[in-house]
PDB file of C-alpha atoms in Angstrom:
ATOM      1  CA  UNK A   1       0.000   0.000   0.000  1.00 28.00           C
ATOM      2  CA  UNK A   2       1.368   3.585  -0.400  1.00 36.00           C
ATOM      3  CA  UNK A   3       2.698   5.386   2.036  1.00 41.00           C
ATOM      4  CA  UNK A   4       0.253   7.494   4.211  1.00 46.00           C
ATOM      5  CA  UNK A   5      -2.592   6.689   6.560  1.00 44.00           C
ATOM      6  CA  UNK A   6      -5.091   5.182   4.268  1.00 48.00           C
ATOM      7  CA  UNK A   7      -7.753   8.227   5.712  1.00 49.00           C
ATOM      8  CA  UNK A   8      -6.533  10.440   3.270  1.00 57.00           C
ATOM      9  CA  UNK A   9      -3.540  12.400   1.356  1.00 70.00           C
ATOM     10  CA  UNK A  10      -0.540  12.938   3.630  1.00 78.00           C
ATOM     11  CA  UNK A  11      -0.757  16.724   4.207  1.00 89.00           C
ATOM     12  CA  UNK A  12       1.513  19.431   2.903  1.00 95.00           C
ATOM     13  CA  UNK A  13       5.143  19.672   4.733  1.00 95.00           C
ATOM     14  CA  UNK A  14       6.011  23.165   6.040  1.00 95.00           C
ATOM     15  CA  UNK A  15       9.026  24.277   7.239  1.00 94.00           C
ATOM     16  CA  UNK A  16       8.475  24.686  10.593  1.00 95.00           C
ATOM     17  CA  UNK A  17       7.208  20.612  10.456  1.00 96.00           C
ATOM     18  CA  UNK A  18      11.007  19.921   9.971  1.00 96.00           C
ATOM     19  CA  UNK A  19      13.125  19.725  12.889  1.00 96.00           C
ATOM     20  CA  UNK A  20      16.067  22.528  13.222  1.00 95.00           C
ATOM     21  CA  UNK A  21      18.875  19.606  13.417  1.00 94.00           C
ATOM     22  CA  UNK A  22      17.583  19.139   9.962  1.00 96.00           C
ATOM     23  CA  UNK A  23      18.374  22.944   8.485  1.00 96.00           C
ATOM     24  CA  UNK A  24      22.083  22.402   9.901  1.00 94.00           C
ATOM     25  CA  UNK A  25      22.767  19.466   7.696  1.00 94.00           C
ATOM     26  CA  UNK A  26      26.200  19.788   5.806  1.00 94.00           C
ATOM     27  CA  UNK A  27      26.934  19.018   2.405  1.00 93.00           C
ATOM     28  CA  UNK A  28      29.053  15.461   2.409  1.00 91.00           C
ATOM     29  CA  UNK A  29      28.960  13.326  -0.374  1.00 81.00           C
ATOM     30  CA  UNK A  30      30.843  10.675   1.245  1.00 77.00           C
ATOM     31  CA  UNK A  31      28.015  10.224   3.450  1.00 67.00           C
ATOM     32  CA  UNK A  32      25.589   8.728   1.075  1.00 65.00           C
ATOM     33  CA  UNK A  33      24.809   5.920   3.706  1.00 64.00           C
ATOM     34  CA  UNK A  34      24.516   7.602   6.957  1.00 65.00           C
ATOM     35  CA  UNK A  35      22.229   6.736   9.115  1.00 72.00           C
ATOM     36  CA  UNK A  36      23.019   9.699  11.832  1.00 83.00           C
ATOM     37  CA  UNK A  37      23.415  12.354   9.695  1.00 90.00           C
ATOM     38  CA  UNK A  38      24.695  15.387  12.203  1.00 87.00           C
ATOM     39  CA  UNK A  39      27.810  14.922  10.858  1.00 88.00           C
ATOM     40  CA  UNK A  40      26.752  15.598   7.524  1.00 91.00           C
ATOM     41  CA  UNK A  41      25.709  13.521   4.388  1.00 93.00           C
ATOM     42  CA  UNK A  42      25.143  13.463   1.045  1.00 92.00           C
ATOM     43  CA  UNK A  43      21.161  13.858  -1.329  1.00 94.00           C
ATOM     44  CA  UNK A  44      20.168  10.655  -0.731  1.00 93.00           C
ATOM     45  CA  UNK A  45      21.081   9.906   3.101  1.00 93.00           C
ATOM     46  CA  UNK A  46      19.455  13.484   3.815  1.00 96.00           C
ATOM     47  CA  UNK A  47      16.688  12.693   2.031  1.00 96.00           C
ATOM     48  CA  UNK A  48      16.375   9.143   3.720  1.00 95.00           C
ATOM     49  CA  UNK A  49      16.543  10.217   7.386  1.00 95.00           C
ATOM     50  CA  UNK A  50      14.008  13.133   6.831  1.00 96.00           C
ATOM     51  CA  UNK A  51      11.027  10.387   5.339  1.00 96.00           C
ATOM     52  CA  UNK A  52      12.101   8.312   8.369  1.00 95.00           C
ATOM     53  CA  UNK A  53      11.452  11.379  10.866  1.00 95.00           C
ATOM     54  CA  UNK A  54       8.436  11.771   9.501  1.00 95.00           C
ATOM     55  CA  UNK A  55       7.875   7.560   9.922  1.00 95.00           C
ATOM     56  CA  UNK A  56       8.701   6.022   6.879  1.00 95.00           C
ATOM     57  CA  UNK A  57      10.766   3.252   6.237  1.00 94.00           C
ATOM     58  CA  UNK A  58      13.518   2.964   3.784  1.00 95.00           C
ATOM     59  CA  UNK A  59      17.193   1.685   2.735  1.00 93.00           C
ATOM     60  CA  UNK A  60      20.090   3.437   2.182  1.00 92.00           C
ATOM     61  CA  UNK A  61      19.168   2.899  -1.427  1.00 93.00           C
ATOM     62  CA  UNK A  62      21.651   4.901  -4.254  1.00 92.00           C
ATOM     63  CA  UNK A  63      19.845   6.673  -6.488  1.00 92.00           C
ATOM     64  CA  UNK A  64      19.893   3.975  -9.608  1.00 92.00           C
ATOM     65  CA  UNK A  65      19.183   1.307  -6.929  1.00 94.00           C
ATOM     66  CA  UNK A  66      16.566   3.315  -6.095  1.00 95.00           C
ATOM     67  CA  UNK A  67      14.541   3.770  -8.944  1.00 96.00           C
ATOM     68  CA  UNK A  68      14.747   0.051  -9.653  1.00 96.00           C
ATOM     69  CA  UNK A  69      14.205  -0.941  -6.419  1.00 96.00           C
ATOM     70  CA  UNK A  70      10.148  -2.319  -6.229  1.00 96.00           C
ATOM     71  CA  UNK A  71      10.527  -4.337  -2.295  1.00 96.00           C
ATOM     72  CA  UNK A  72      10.167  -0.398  -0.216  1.00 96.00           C
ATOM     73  CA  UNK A  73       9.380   1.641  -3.168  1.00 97.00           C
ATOM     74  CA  UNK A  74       6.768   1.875  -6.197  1.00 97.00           C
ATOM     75  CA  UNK A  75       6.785   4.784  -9.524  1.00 97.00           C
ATOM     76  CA  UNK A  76       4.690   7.685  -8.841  1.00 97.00           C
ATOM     77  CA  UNK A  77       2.705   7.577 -11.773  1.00 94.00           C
ATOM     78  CA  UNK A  78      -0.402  10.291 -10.709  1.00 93.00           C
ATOM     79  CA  UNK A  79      -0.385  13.491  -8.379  1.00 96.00           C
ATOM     80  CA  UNK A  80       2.634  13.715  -6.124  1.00 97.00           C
ATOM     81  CA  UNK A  81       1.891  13.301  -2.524  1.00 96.00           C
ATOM     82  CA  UNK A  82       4.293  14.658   0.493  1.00 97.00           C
ATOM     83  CA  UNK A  83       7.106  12.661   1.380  1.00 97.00           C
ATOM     84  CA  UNK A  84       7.651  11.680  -2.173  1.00 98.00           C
ATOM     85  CA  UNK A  85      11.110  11.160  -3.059  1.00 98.00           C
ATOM     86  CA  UNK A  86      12.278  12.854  -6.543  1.00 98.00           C
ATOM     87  CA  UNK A  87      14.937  12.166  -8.524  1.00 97.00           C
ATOM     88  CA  UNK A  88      16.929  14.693 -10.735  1.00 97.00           C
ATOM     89  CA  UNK A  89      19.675  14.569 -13.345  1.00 97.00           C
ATOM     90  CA  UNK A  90      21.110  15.625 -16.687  1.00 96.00           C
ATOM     91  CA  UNK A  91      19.478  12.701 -18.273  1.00 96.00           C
ATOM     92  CA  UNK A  92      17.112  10.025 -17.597  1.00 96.00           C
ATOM     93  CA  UNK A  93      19.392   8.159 -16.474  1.00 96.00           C
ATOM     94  CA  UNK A  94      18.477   7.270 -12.641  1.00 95.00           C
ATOM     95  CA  UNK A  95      23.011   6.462 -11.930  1.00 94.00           C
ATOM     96  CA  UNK A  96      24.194   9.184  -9.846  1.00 92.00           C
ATOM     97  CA  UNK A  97      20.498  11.004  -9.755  1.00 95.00           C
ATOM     98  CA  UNK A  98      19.878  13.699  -7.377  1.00 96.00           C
ATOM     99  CA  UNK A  99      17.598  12.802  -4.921  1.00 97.00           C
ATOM    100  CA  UNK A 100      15.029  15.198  -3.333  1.00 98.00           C
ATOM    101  CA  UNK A 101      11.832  15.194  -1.082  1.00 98.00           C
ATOM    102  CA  UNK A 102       8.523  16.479  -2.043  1.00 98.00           C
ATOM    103  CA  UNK A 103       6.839  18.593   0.752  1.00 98.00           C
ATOM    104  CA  UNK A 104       3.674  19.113  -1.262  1.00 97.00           C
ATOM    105  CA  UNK A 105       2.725  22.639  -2.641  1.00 96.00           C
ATOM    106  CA  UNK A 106       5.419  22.694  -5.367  1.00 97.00           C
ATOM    107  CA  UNK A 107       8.192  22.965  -3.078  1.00 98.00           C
ATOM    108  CA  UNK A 108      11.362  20.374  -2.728  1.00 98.00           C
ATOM    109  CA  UNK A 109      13.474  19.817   0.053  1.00 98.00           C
ATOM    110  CA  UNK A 110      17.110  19.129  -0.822  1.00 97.00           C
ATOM    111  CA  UNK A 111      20.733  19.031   0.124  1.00 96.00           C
ATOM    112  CA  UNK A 112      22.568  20.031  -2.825  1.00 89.00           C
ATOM    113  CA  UNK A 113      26.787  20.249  -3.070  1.00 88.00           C
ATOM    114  CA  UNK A 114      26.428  23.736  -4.413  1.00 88.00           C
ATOM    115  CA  UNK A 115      24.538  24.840  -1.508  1.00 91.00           C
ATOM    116  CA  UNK A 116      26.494  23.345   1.416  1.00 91.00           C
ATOM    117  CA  UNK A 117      22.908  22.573   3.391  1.00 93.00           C
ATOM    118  CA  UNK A 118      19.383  21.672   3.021  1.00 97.00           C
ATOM    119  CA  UNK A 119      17.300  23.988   0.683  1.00 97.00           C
ATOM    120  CA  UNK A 120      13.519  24.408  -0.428  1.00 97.00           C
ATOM    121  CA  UNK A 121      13.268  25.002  -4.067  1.00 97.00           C
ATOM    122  CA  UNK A 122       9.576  25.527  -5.791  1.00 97.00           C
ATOM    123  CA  UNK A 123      10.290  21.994  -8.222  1.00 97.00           C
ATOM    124  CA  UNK A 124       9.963  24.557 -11.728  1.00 97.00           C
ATOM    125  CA  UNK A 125      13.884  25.458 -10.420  1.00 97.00           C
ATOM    126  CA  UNK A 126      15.142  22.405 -11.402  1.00 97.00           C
ATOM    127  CA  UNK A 127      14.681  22.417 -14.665  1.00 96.00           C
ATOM    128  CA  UNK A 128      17.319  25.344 -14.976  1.00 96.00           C
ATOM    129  CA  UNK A 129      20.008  24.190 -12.648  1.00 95.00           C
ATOM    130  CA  UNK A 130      22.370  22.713 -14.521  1.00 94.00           C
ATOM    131  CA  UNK A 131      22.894  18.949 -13.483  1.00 94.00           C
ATOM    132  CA  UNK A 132      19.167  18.834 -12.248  1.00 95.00           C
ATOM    133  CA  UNK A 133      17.222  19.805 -15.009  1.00 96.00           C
ATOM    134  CA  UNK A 134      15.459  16.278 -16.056  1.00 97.00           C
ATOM    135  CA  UNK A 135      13.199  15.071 -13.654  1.00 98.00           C
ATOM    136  CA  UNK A 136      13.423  11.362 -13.735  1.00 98.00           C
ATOM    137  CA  UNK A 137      10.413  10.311 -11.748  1.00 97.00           C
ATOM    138  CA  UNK A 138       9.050   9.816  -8.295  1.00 98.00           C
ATOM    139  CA  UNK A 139       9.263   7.050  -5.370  1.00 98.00           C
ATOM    140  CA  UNK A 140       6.744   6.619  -3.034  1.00 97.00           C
ATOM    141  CA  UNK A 141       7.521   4.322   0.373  1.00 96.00           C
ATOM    142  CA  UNK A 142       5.710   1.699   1.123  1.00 92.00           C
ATOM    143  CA  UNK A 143       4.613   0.505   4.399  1.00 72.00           C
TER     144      UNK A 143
END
């Protein structure tokens, strides 16, 4: 089943929903499997511990495993729903994607190597950031 409380859609992510510990995240691409990530750590990790916060389960998945991967995860194919996880890169190629989290109301949360920490973008920014500009497709945890 797809993630979210069977009632209804999960509800739109704000800001202030996110933990401070969160906003102090640095930029560490080494770290692309931490699991305590107050050290730093890299798209996916950051991306990973902020759908667990919010109580979803997930690996430490790269980005191509990822987007293959159908055991935790399934293709968004309709509306995107909080929580989503997107993934971004200069082709369509899912190796070495950019992995973000969709907070619902058109806005991303990311931690990007040209921004040193975790960033909202509206999702139509993307598309003209160089490196980002394809958007692959969407994950969606299951429980």
């Amino acid at each position: 089943m797809p993630a979210g409380d069977g009632i209804g859609p999960t509800p739109p992510i704000h800001d202030h929903d996110i933990p401070a510990h969160f906003w102090s995240v640095p930029y560490v691409g080494a770290l692309h499997a931490a699991r305590d990530i107050s050290q730093g750590a890299n798209c996916q990790a950051f991306a990973y511990a902020l759908l667990r916060h919010f109580g979803r389960t997930i690996s430490n998945f790269r980005s191509s495993n990822l987007w293959d991967d159908t055991q935790e995860t399934v293709r968004v194919t309709g509306p995107l729903e909080p929580l989503d996880l997107l993934l971004f890169g200069p082709t369509q190629d899912a190796y070495g994607a950019h992995v973000g989290v969709w907070l619902g109301e058109g806005r991303v949360i990311h931690l990007a190597k040209r921004v040193g920490s975790p960033v909202v973008w509206p999702l139509e920014r993307f598309a003209i950031e160089r490196g980002y500009e394809i958007l692959i497709g969407a994950k969606r945890t299951l429980r």
